[in-house]
Structures are given as C-alpha cells and as structure tokens.
Short mmCIF file of C-alpha atoms and ligand atoms in Angstrom, two decimals:
data_model
loop_
_atom_site.label_atom_id
_atom_site.label_comp_id
_atom_site.label_asym_id
_atom_site.label_seq_id
_atom_site.Cartn_x
_atom_site.Cartn_y
_atom_site.Cartn_z
CA UNK A 1 -0.06 0.09 -0.08
CA UNK A 2 1.38 3.47 -1.00
CA UNK A 3 1.86 6.01 1.76
CA UNK A 4 -0.94 8.09 1.56
CA UNK A 5 0.24 11.85 2.61
CA UNK A 6 -2.14 13.48 5.31
CA UNK A 7 -4.41 15.85 3.27
CA UNK A 8 -3.25 19.43 3.56
CA UNK A 9 -5.66 22.46 4.65
CA UNK A 10 -8.13 22.48 1.37
CA UNK A 11 -9.95 19.37 0.37
CA UNK A 12 -12.19 19.07 -2.44
CA UNK A 13 -15.34 18.30 -0.89
CA UNK A 14 -17.60 18.55 -4.08
CA UNK A 15 -16.96 19.13 -7.41
CA UNK A 16 -17.40 22.91 -6.71
CA UNK A 17 -17.04 23.63 -2.99
CA UNK A 18 -13.79 23.52 -0.82
CA UNK A 19 -13.28 23.15 2.90
CA UNK A 20 -10.42 24.79 4.37
CA UNK A 21 -9.00 23.48 7.84
CA UNK A 22 -7.43 26.58 9.15
CA UNK A 23 -8.28 27.92 12.34
CA UNK A 24 -6.38 31.08 11.45
CA UNK A 25 -8.24 31.68 8.33
CA UNK A 26 -11.80 31.66 10.12
CA UNK A 27 -12.01 35.48 11.23
CA UNK A 28 -10.58 36.27 6.85
CA UNK A 29 -13.22 34.36 5.21
CA UNK A 30 -16.31 35.47 7.67
CA UNK A 31 -15.27 38.96 7.77
CA UNK A 32 -18.29 40.97 7.60
CA UNK A 33 -16.60 43.08 5.06
CA UNK A 34 -15.43 40.95 2.38
CA UNK A 35 -18.52 40.94 0.42
CA UNK A 36 -19.05 37.51 -0.59
CA UNK A 37 -22.27 35.51 -1.67
CA UNK A 38 -23.46 33.14 0.57
CA UNK A 39 -23.66 29.64 -1.71
CA UNK A 40 -27.12 29.28 -2.67
CA UNK A 41 -27.13 25.43 -2.41
CA UNK A 42 -25.94 25.48 1.20
CA UNK A 43 -28.17 28.29 2.14
CA UNK A 44 -31.83 27.31 0.59
CA UNK A 45 -31.82 24.48 3.51
CA UNK A 46 -34.48 25.82 5.10
CA UNK A 47 -36.43 27.01 2.04
CA UNK A 48 -36.78 30.72 2.89
CA UNK A 49 -34.79 32.37 0.53
CA UNK A 50 -36.23 35.85 1.49
CA UNK A 51 -34.40 35.67 5.25
CA UNK A 52 -31.98 37.29 6.14
CA UNK A 53 -29.73 34.67 7.36
CA UNK A 54 -30.16 32.46 4.06
CA UNK A 55 -29.86 35.27 1.46
CA UNK A 56 -27.14 34.31 -1.03
CA UNK A 57 -26.16 37.62 -3.04
CA UNK A 58 -24.29 39.62 -0.69
CA UNK A 59 -25.33 43.23 -2.28
CA UNK A 60 -29.06 41.77 -1.39
CA UNK A 61 -27.98 40.63 2.13
CA UNK A 62 -26.17 44.37 2.69
CA UNK A 63 -29.72 46.17 2.07
CA UNK A 64 -31.67 42.96 4.43
CA UNK A 65 -28.71 43.24 7.23
CA UNK A 66 -28.61 46.94 7.36
CA UNK A 67 -32.65 47.08 7.35
CA UNK A 68 -32.59 44.59 11.13
CA UNK A 69 -29.21 45.87 12.59
CA UNK A 70 -31.22 48.70 14.25
CA UNK A 71 -33.08 46.33 16.24
CA UNK A 72 -30.56 44.21 17.42
CA UNK A 73 -27.75 46.74 18.90
CA UNK A 74 -27.13 46.41 22.49
CA UNK A 75 -28.81 49.61 23.21
CA UNK A 76 -31.92 48.86 21.70
CA UNK A 77 -31.91 44.64 23.47
CA UNK A 78 -31.72 46.40 26.62
CA UNK A 79 -34.85 47.57 26.45
CA UNK A 80 -36.51 44.27 25.64
CA UNK A 81 -34.51 42.83 28.82
CA UNK A 82 -37.32 43.42 31.53
CA UNK A 83 -39.58 41.42 28.88
CA UNK A 84 -37.49 38.94 29.14
CA UNK A 85 -36.50 39.39 32.87
CA UNK A 86 -40.22 38.39 33.12
CA UNK A 87 -39.73 34.92 31.06
CA UNK A 88 -37.10 33.83 32.54
CA UNK A 89 -38.92 34.49 35.98
CA UNK A 90 -41.67 32.46 34.72
CA UNK A 91 -39.67 29.74 33.85
CA UNK A 92 -38.43 29.70 37.32
CA UNK A 93 -41.72 29.98 38.98
CA UNK A 94 -42.90 27.19 37.00
CA UNK A 95 -39.68 24.93 37.87
CA UNK A 96 -40.78 25.81 41.50
CA UNK A 97 -43.99 24.52 41.02
CA UNK A 98 -43.24 21.66 39.38
CA UNK A 99 -40.92 20.79 42.20
CA UNK A 100 -43.85 21.29 44.50
CA UNK A 101 -46.56 19.34 42.90
CA UNK A 102 -44.19 16.45 41.59
CA UNK A 103 -45.73 17.65 37.86
CA UNK A 104 -43.59 18.06 34.75
CA UNK A 105 -44.96 19.76 32.25
CA UNK A 106 -43.14 23.07 31.94
CA UNK A 107 -44.63 24.44 28.85
CA UNK A 108 -48.26 26.04 29.96
CA UNK A 109 -49.50 27.23 26.33
CA UNK A 110 -50.03 23.73 24.55
CA UNK A 111 -50.40 25.71 20.70
CA UNK A 112 -47.35 27.74 21.29
CA UNK A 113 -45.06 25.87 23.39
CA UNK A 114 -44.51 22.07 22.19
CA UNK A 115 -46.56 22.19 18.80
CA UNK A 116 -44.21 25.37 18.05
CA UNK A 117 -41.19 23.42 18.95
CA UNK A 118 -42.23 20.08 17.08
CA UNK A 119 -43.23 21.94 13.91
CA UNK A 120 -39.61 23.59 14.17
CA UNK A 121 -37.64 20.44 14.83
CA UNK A 122 -39.80 19.21 11.61
CA UNK A 123 -38.12 21.75 9.50
CA UNK A 124 -34.87 21.15 10.58
CA UNK A 125 -35.53 17.51 10.08
CA UNK A 126 -36.59 18.08 6.35
CA UNK A 127 -33.70 20.57 6.24
CA UNK A 128 -30.83 18.54 4.07
CA UNK A 129 -33.61 17.35 1.74
CA UNK A 130 -34.87 20.73 1.59
CA UNK A 131 -31.14 21.63 0.31
CA UNK A 132 -31.31 18.65 -1.75
CA UNK A 133 -34.91 18.63 -3.81
CA UNK A 134 -35.92 22.42 -3.64
CA UNK A 135 -38.64 22.16 -4.94
CA UNK A 136 -40.06 20.16 -2.04
CA UNK A 137 -41.50 22.91 -0.01
CA UNK A 138 -43.64 24.44 -3.10
CA UNK A 139 -44.96 20.99 -3.90
CA UNK A 140 -45.41 20.25 -0.26
CA UNK A 141 -47.69 24.09 -0.35
CA UNK A 142 -49.70 23.66 -3.51
CA UNK A 143 -50.81 20.13 -2.54
CA UNK A 144 -53.88 19.87 -0.69
CA UNK A 145 -53.06 19.27 3.44
CA UNK A 146 -54.61 15.85 3.19
CA UNK A 147 -52.07 14.68 0.93
CA UNK A 148 -49.41 16.29 2.12
CA UNK A 149 -49.74 14.42 5.40
CA UNK A 150 -50.58 11.52 4.27
CA UNK A 151 -46.77 11.71 1.86
CA UNK A 152 -45.27 13.36 4.30
CA UNK A 153 -46.73 14.40 8.09
CA UNK A 154 -43.31 15.68 9.09
CA UNK A 155 -44.16 18.39 6.20
CA UNK A 156 -47.59 19.40 7.17
CA UNK A 157 -46.36 20.64 10.39
CA UNK A 158 -44.04 22.66 8.43
CA UNK A 159 -46.87 23.96 6.48
CA UNK A 160 -49.19 24.67 9.50
CA UNK A 161 -46.31 26.48 11.34
CA UNK A 162 -45.30 28.99 7.67
CA UNK A 163 -49.03 29.69 8.10
CA UNK A 164 -49.12 30.60 11.83
CA UNK A 165 -46.12 32.73 11.52
CA UNK A 166 -48.16 34.38 8.15
CA UNK A 167 -51.12 34.33 10.63
CA UNK A 168 -48.96 36.49 13.23
CA UNK A 169 -47.23 38.64 10.76
CA UNK A 170 -50.90 39.67 9.11
CA UNK A 171 -52.09 40.14 12.82
CA UNK A 172 -49.05 42.51 13.31
CA UNK A 173 -49.62 44.67 10.22
CA UNK A 174 -53.53 44.91 10.82
CA UNK A 175 -52.54 45.86 14.51
CA UNK A 176 -53.55 49.24 15.96
CA UNK A 177 -50.76 51.84 15.53
CA UNK A 178 -51.31 53.16 18.64
CA UNK A 179 -50.72 49.14 20.41
CA UNK A 180 -47.48 48.63 18.79
CA UNK A 181 -45.94 51.73 19.13
CA UNK A 182 -47.01 51.87 22.79
CA UNK A 183 -44.76 49.08 23.51
CA UNK A 184 -41.13 49.74 25.12
CA UNK A 185 -39.04 47.99 22.35
CA UNK A 186 -39.72 48.24 19.10
CA UNK A 187 -41.38 45.14 16.57
CA UNK A 188 -39.29 44.37 14.17
CA UNK A 189 -41.36 43.57 10.88
CA UNK A 190 -44.09 46.09 11.97
CA UNK A 191 -40.77 48.52 11.76
CA UNK A 192 -39.73 47.15 8.60
CA UNK A 193 -42.90 47.50 7.27
CA UNK A 194 -43.66 51.06 8.38
CA UNK A 195 -39.67 52.19 7.74
CA UNK A 196 -39.32 54.94 5.17
CA UNK A 197 -35.21 53.59 4.04
CA UNK A 198 -36.77 49.95 3.67
CA UNK A 199 -37.26 49.57 -0.18
CA UNK A 200 -41.02 48.97 -1.32
CA UNK A 201 -39.64 45.91 -2.91
CA UNK A 202 -38.38 44.46 1.00
CA UNK A 203 -41.89 45.45 2.60
CA UNK A 204 -44.09 42.80 0.47
CA UNK A 205 -46.07 40.78 2.65
CA UNK A 206 -43.68 37.42 1.65
CA UNK A 207 -40.73 38.90 2.46
CA UNK A 208 -41.36 40.47 5.45
CA UNK A 209 -43.29 36.93 6.87
CA UNK A 210 -40.40 34.88 5.77
CA UNK A 211 -37.91 37.34 7.22
CA UNK A 212 -40.24 36.89 10.62
CA UNK A 213 -39.50 33.16 9.93
CA UNK A 214 -35.93 32.89 9.90
CA UNK A 215 -35.39 35.24 12.78
CA UNK A 216 -37.49 32.45 14.73
CA UNK A 217 -35.54 29.73 13.43
CA UNK A 218 -32.15 31.43 13.82
CA UNK A 219 -33.46 32.85 17.56
CA UNK A 220 -35.17 30.21 19.32
CA UNK A 221 -33.57 26.87 18.76
CA UNK A 222 -29.61 28.10 19.06
CA UNK A 223 -30.68 30.23 22.74
CA UNK A 224 -32.35 27.41 23.65
CA UNK A 225 -29.90 24.57 23.13
CA UNK A 226 -27.13 26.61 24.18
CA UNK A 227 -29.11 27.38 27.33
CA UNK A 228 -29.50 23.38 27.68
CA UNK A 229 -26.07 22.68 26.92
CA UNK A 230 -24.52 24.84 29.37
CA UNK A 231 -26.54 24.18 32.15
CA UNK A 232 -26.07 20.29 31.64
CA UNK A 233 -22.21 20.71 31.90
CA UNK A 234 -22.82 22.87 35.12
CA UNK A 235 -24.72 20.33 36.70
CA UNK A 236 -22.32 17.76 35.56
CA UNK A 237 -19.37 19.89 36.81
CA UNK A 238 -20.22 20.14 40.82
CA UNK A 239 -17.57 22.18 41.55
CA UNK A 240 -17.98 24.73 38.70
CA UNK A 241 -21.57 24.59 39.96
CA UNK A 242 -20.42 25.41 43.19
CA UNK A 243 -18.57 28.52 42.08
CA UNK A 244 -20.93 29.75 40.18
CA UNK A 245 -23.50 29.74 42.71
CA UNK A 246 -20.75 31.45 45.17
CA UNK A 247 -20.50 33.97 42.62
CA UNK A 248 -24.06 34.70 42.22
CA UNK A 249 -24.99 34.77 45.58
CA UNK A 250 -22.72 37.58 46.23
CA UNK A 251 -23.76 39.16 43.39
CA UNK A 252 -27.26 38.77 43.53
CA UNK A 253 -28.35 39.60 47.28
CA UNK A 254 -31.83 40.11 46.66
CA UNK A 255 -33.39 38.09 44.17
CA UNK A 256 -36.03 40.08 43.46
CA UNK A 257 -33.66 43.11 41.66
CA UNK A 258 -31.54 40.50 38.67
CA UNK A 259 -29.21 43.28 37.67
CA UNK A 260 -29.00 43.97 34.14
CA UNK A 261 -27.59 41.79 31.56
CA UNK A 262 -24.54 44.47 31.48
CA UNK A 263 -24.03 43.62 34.94
CA UNK A 264 -23.94 40.50 34.95
CA UNK A 265 -21.80 39.83 31.83
CA UNK A 266 -19.19 41.52 34.12
CA UNK A 267 -19.29 38.70 36.62
CA UNK A 268 -16.34 36.61 35.49
CA UNK A 269 -17.54 33.34 36.52
CA UNK A 270 -20.57 33.64 34.85
CA UNK A 271 -19.00 35.39 32.01
CA UNK A 272 -16.98 32.16 31.37
CA UNK A 273 -19.44 29.77 31.98
CA UNK A 274 -21.39 31.26 29.26
CA UNK A 275 -18.67 31.97 26.87
CA UNK A 276 -17.57 28.16 27.25
CA UNK A 277 -20.88 26.26 26.97
CA UNK A 278 -21.12 28.46 23.92
CA UNK A 279 -18.18 27.01 23.03
CA UNK A 280 -19.39 23.92 23.29
CA UNK A 281 -22.85 24.22 21.83
CA UNK A 282 -20.73 25.37 18.72
CA UNK A 283 -24.15 27.32 17.19
CA UNK A 284 -23.52 26.33 13.05
CA UNK A 285 -21.86 23.05 13.28
CA UNK A 286 -20.98 22.65 10.07
CA UNK A 287 -19.26 24.36 6.61
CA UNK A 288 -20.70 28.15 5.77
CA UNK A 289 -19.66 28.53 2.29
CA UNK A 290 -18.91 31.90 0.69
CA UNK A 291 -18.50 32.43 -3.34
CA UNK A 292 -16.69 35.08 -4.95
CA UNK A 293 -18.53 35.96 -8.40
CA UNK A 294 -15.63 37.40 -10.11
CA UNK A 295 -12.45 37.11 -8.21
CA UNK A 296 -10.15 34.94 -7.33
CA UNK A 297 -9.89 34.30 -3.63
CA UNK A 298 -6.67 33.47 -2.06
CA UNK A 299 -5.36 31.53 0.61
CA UNK A 300 -1.92 31.51 1.12
CA UNK A 301 -0.58 30.60 -1.60
CA UNK A 302 -3.74 28.92 -3.06
CA UNK A 303 -5.64 31.37 -5.61
CA UNK A 304 -9.17 29.96 -5.26
CA UNK A 305 -11.54 30.56 -8.85
CA UNK A 306 -14.48 32.75 -8.78
CA UNK A 307 -17.87 30.56 -8.05
CA UNK A 308 -16.17 28.08 -6.15
CA UNK A 309 -17.81 27.72 -2.99
CA UNK A 310 -15.16 27.82 0.30
CA UNK A 311 -16.23 27.03 3.58
CA UNK A 312 -14.94 26.31 6.98
CA UNK A 313 -16.62 24.49 9.63
CA UNK A 314 -16.60 26.23 12.98
CA UNK A 315 -16.55 22.55 14.08
CA UNK A 316 -13.13 21.99 13.59
CA UNK A 317 -11.44 25.08 15.27
CA UNK A 318 -13.58 24.86 18.18
CA UNK A 319 -12.72 20.85 19.04
CA UNK A 320 -9.33 21.95 17.44
CA UNK A 321 -6.39 20.83 20.12
CA UNK A 322 -4.23 23.35 19.39
CA UNK A 323 -6.92 25.97 19.92
CA UNK A 324 -8.78 25.08 22.70
CA UNK A 325 -6.35 22.83 24.75
CA UNK A 326 -8.42 19.57 25.82
CA UNK A 327 -11.22 20.86 23.73
CA UNK A 328 -13.95 18.15 24.58
CA UNK A 329 -13.59 19.82 28.25
CA UNK A 330 -16.11 22.29 29.63
CA UNK A 331 -13.26 24.57 30.94
CA UNK A 332 -14.64 27.87 31.91
CA UNK A 333 -11.70 29.57 33.05
CA UNK A 334 -10.67 29.69 29.43
CA UNK A 335 -11.73 32.22 27.03
CA UNK A 336 -13.61 32.80 23.69
CA UNK A 337 -15.78 34.77 21.21
CA UNK A 338 -18.99 34.08 19.26
CA UNK A 339 -20.72 36.70 16.64
CA UNK A 340 -23.86 37.23 14.86
CA UNK A 341 -27.08 39.47 14.23
CA UNK A 342 -28.73 38.56 17.63
CA UNK A 343 -26.22 37.94 19.41
CA UNK A 344 -27.06 40.74 22.14
CA UNK A 345 -30.14 39.31 22.36
CA UNK A 346 -28.83 35.66 22.66
CA UNK A 347 -26.54 36.81 25.51
CA UNK A 348 -29.37 39.03 27.54
CA UNK A 349 -31.25 36.05 27.50
CA UNK A 350 -28.38 33.52 28.44
CA UNK A 351 -27.01 35.87 31.28
CA UNK A 352 -30.57 36.24 32.17
CA UNK A 353 -31.74 32.53 32.30
CA UNK A 354 -28.38 31.13 33.70
CA UNK A 355 -28.04 34.06 36.60
CA UNK A 356 -31.96 33.84 37.69
CA UNK A 357 -31.98 29.95 38.10
CA UNK A 358 -28.72 28.85 39.29
CA UNK A 359 -29.26 31.66 41.85
CA UNK A 360 -32.53 30.57 42.37
CA UNK A 361 -31.87 26.99 42.63
CA UNK A 362 -28.93 26.44 43.81
CA UNK A 363 -28.75 22.64 44.58
CA UNK A 364 -30.42 21.79 41.01
CA UNK A 365 -29.46 18.26 40.09
CA UNK A 366 -28.65 16.10 36.67
CA UNK A 367 -32.19 13.40 37.12
CA UNK A 368 -31.14 9.88 34.66
CA UNK A 369 -29.26 12.93 31.90
CA UNK A 370 -25.95 12.12 30.51
CA UNK A 371 -23.76 13.89 28.01
CA UNK A 372 -25.26 11.61 25.54
CA UNK A 373 -28.62 13.40 25.85
CA UNK A 374 -26.74 16.62 24.97
CA UNK A 375 -24.39 15.75 22.05
CA UNK A 376 -25.30 17.20 18.85
CA UNK A 377 -25.51 14.41 16.47
CA UNK A 378 -27.45 15.72 13.14
CA UNK A 379 -25.93 18.86 11.14
CA UNK A 380 -29.19 20.43 10.38
CA UNK A 381 -26.81 23.42 10.31
CA UNK A 382 -27.28 24.30 14.08
CA UNK A 383 -26.20 20.97 15.41
CA UNK A 384 -29.27 18.75 17.19
CA UNK A 385 -29.40 16.67 19.71
CA UNK A 386 -31.40 13.18 19.23
CA UNK A 387 -35.32 13.77 18.95
CA UNK A 388 -37.27 11.35 21.47
CA UNK A 389 -39.82 11.38 23.87
CA UNK A 390 -37.49 12.43 27.24
CA UNK A 391 -38.94 15.02 28.58
CA UNK A 392 -37.59 17.61 31.68
CA UNK A 393 -37.51 15.62 34.82
CA UNK A 394 -37.71 16.60 38.44
C1 HEM B 1 -26.50 31.02 21.51
C2 HEM B 1 -27.11 31.82 20.47
C3 HEM B 1 -26.90 32.08 19.22
C4 HEM B 1 -25.61 31.02 18.45
C5 HEM B 1 -25.25 29.93 18.96
C6 HEM B 1 -26.03 32.10 16.96
C7 HEM B 1 -25.11 31.22 16.00
C8 HEM B 1 -24.93 32.00 14.48
C9 HEM B 1 -24.16 32.07 13.59
C10 HEM B 1 -22.73 30.96 13.92
C11 HEM B 1 -24.69 32.73 12.37
C12 HEM B 1 -23.57 32.60 11.38
C13 HEM B 1 -24.43 31.89 10.13
C14 HEM B 1 -23.70 32.08 8.52
O1 HEM B 1 -23.08 32.91 8.92
O2 HEM B 1 -24.20 31.78 7.59
C15 HEM B 1 -25.60 33.25 12.93
C16 HEM B 1 -26.23 33.87 12.30
C17 HEM B 1 -27.47 34.63 12.41
N1 HEM B 1 -28.41 34.72 13.85
FE1 HEM B 1 -27.79 33.60 15.32
N2 HEM B 1 -27.13 32.50 17.03
C18 HEM B 1 -27.76 32.58 18.25
C19 HEM B 1 -28.98 33.49 18.12
C20 HEM B 1 -29.51 34.34 17.86
C21 HEM B 1 -30.58 34.93 18.19
C22 HEM B 1 -31.19 34.99 19.56
C23 HEM B 1 -31.21 35.36 16.66
C24 HEM B 1 -32.19 36.23 17.10
C25 HEM B 1 -32.90 36.61 16.40
C26 HEM B 1 -30.28 35.23 15.62
C27 HEM B 1 -30.16 35.28 14.24
C28 HEM B 1 -29.23 35.15 13.70
C29 HEM B 1 -29.47 35.84 12.16
C30 HEM B 1 -30.76 36.48 11.78
C31 HEM B 1 -28.71 35.71 11.51
C32 HEM B 1 -28.26 35.49 10.05
C33 HEM B 1 -27.08 36.74 9.88
C34 HEM B 1 -26.82 37.14 8.59
O3 HEM B 1 -26.78 36.46 7.79
O4 HEM B 1 -26.19 37.99 8.18
N3 HEM B 1 -29.49 34.55 16.40
N4 HEM B 1 -26.08 33.03 14.29
#
C-alpha cells in the first residue's frame, strides 16, 4: 500500500466546493466586510430565500442586514430586557411549581409551546432534504393538506407552522398603530413595514413573513440549545456549579432585583461559563460556504477560481486541540468569542436565565441525563440532539 500523505488544509468536498481547515483563516473568510455571497445550494436548506440568514447575493444581503441591524444593537436589546426577565422569572416559577407538585409540564401553552418546538424541529429534520430537492417546499405548499399529511406528516407540521407565522405577521401588520407604538421596544416586522428607508420590494408580505420565520428559526433553537447545553455542563461539573452559585449569591443579594445583562456579563465566572458553554454548543456545526462571483479568492499561496464555494466548519475550530487545550472538556476558566446579528439578544437571554436559575435553584441536580442527551448528532446547520420523548425531569 502506498503511503497516503495527510490531506493539506484544503479539501475538495464536492465538484464545486472546498473546505479549508485552518483556524487562523476563519476571521478572514467570515469577515463581514469582504462582501462574499453565501452559497445558494447550502443556504436554501430552510426554503426561505427572503430571510437575511438565507439570502445569497452579498448586495441583497447587505440591504436586508442593514434594515435589521438597528433592532439588534445592545442599546435596543436592553429595552427588551424587562420582558425577558419576566419570561425568565416565569420559567423559574414554573420550575418551582413543578418541584412542589411533582408535575413536569413546563410548557403551559400547548399551542405555542410543544407544537411550536415540534414544528420547527420537523423543519430542521427536513432541511437536508430541502437542500437537495428545494422543490419539496413548493410542492408541499401546492398540495391539499390531506395529501401532505399522508405523504409526509413532518411537511404538514412545517406547512402549518409557516401558515401560523403568516397569520401572526398579518395580525401584527393590521394592528392598531397606537397599540404597537406603545410597546417599550421596537417590533421588528412592524418597523420594517413602516420604515421609510426599507425598499418597497422588501416590504412585500411574503418577504416580511419569511424574515419573521427566519428570525424565529435562527433565534430560538440556537439560544435554547445553548441554555440546555450549558446548564447540563454546569450540573455535570459540581465544582463549577459551586463556584458559579457562590458568585451569584454575592452579586445578587435580592432575587427580586436581578441586575441587568451589562452588570451580569461583568461577573467573571458567569461570563466564562456562558462563553465556554457557547463554545461547546457550537451554534452552526458545519461549514458556511461563501462564494466570490467575480474574483479569485486567496488562501496562502492558493488562488481559488471565482464561483467556487469555500467553507470552514466551526466544529473543527472549536474542537481543535491547538486552539483549545482538551477541547471536549467544559473549562470555563478559558476564553472564547462568537458573533451573529442576534448576539446581544442571545447574551441577554443566556445571562438572565443562567444567573436567575442558578441563583434561585443552587442545588439543581441532573436526573437521568447524560452527555448523550446533550450531544449534537445531526448537522442541521445548528447541531441537533437526538429527537425522542425525553421530558424535563424533576
Ligand atoms: C446562542 C445563540 C446563538 C448562536 C450560537 C448563533 C449563531 C449564529 C451563527 C454561527 C451565525 C452565522 C451563520 C452564517 O454565517 O451563515 C448566525 C447568524 C444569524 N443569527 Fe444567530 N445565533 C444565536 C442567537 C441568535 C438570536 C437570538 C437571533 C435573533 C433573532 C439570531 C439571528 C441570526 C440571524 C438573523 C443570522 C444571519 C445573519 C446574517 O446573515 O447576516 N441568532 N448566528
């Protein structure tokens, strides 16, 4: 057998796509200023081409991203915080009630809880298929409901979810302006629809509703998965839990006054727990291919021809032992960073929930939960855990 040399940093993973394995190149490829397109093939995976997340051409992406940016600044997200703290307090109150009454159902609204999650999970489950056969979405939309139900019950759940998002968007757009403007924070789709700077074609109903759907899918599963994963990591490491609880008890003497996110993120240990938890959650597990339509891309001495998709999987950066010593271990004492449009919103959620939950339940314990239950085994863009009927346990 001839000796096969180890592969270099570039591997051709399909006729028109390269993967680069070099953590030092990550910030260059994904630099927001480099104006590369997202790969059409890769990003059509959720069947929503109008959502900023899935918009391929850099020129159109810039328009959509700039329209959304103002709603995700740290300042604007701070206005949303009382709402989030209220939701966090409700979660903790439900956990306390469940513990007291030996009941386990934390999601008290059947319509916007379990069903909502299950429908998004079905969308993610279908996503690899949609990427290969995008026509599935249009076909399912055109079919009578009963036929979709027989052929693919998951697709029916997704169709119903999209219809529910349409309905919510429509209801919002028809709201009394005085009611919407009374809210202490901006309502994104409302502001986009009314904005004088949003181009008219971006105010079309089908664009707004897909943007709403895109923000929901990008915003809820990622943060939810990160919270679940980092809670598991803390509970699986009793020393970390003790250290975290000690810091929170000192910083939050009164549980009725949980400090703002800006104060919480300055708590050194909480901040390290959140960042290390985010590293292990990974966010987007696979490559996020970018394409230069007009020019060569350069990587070291390589010249990559125009129209070649080039991606790097974050998995191989965050699990790279040269970058993170003992990469599988949860070690909050080390540092790391992430970035996305929703990062401020995600941080408010992560800091509020982790601080409030561990301050309120210092003795929380794992029950019949193992590493396997939190392991991302599906690459649906975000890593997804095994689906199954495991419930939250007391
Ligand atoms: C822990 C939570 C989160 C993680 C780990 C995460 C991770 C990521 C990653 C890795 C990307 C880049 C994807 C790419 O380049 O293709 C991204 C983009 C994005 N994220 Fe997040 N995200 C989180 C929370 C949120 C939240 C709360 C929202 C709010 C709605 C959000 C909305 C978005 C959007 C819209 C994009 C696309 C941005 C663009 O294409 O310009 N994310 N996220």
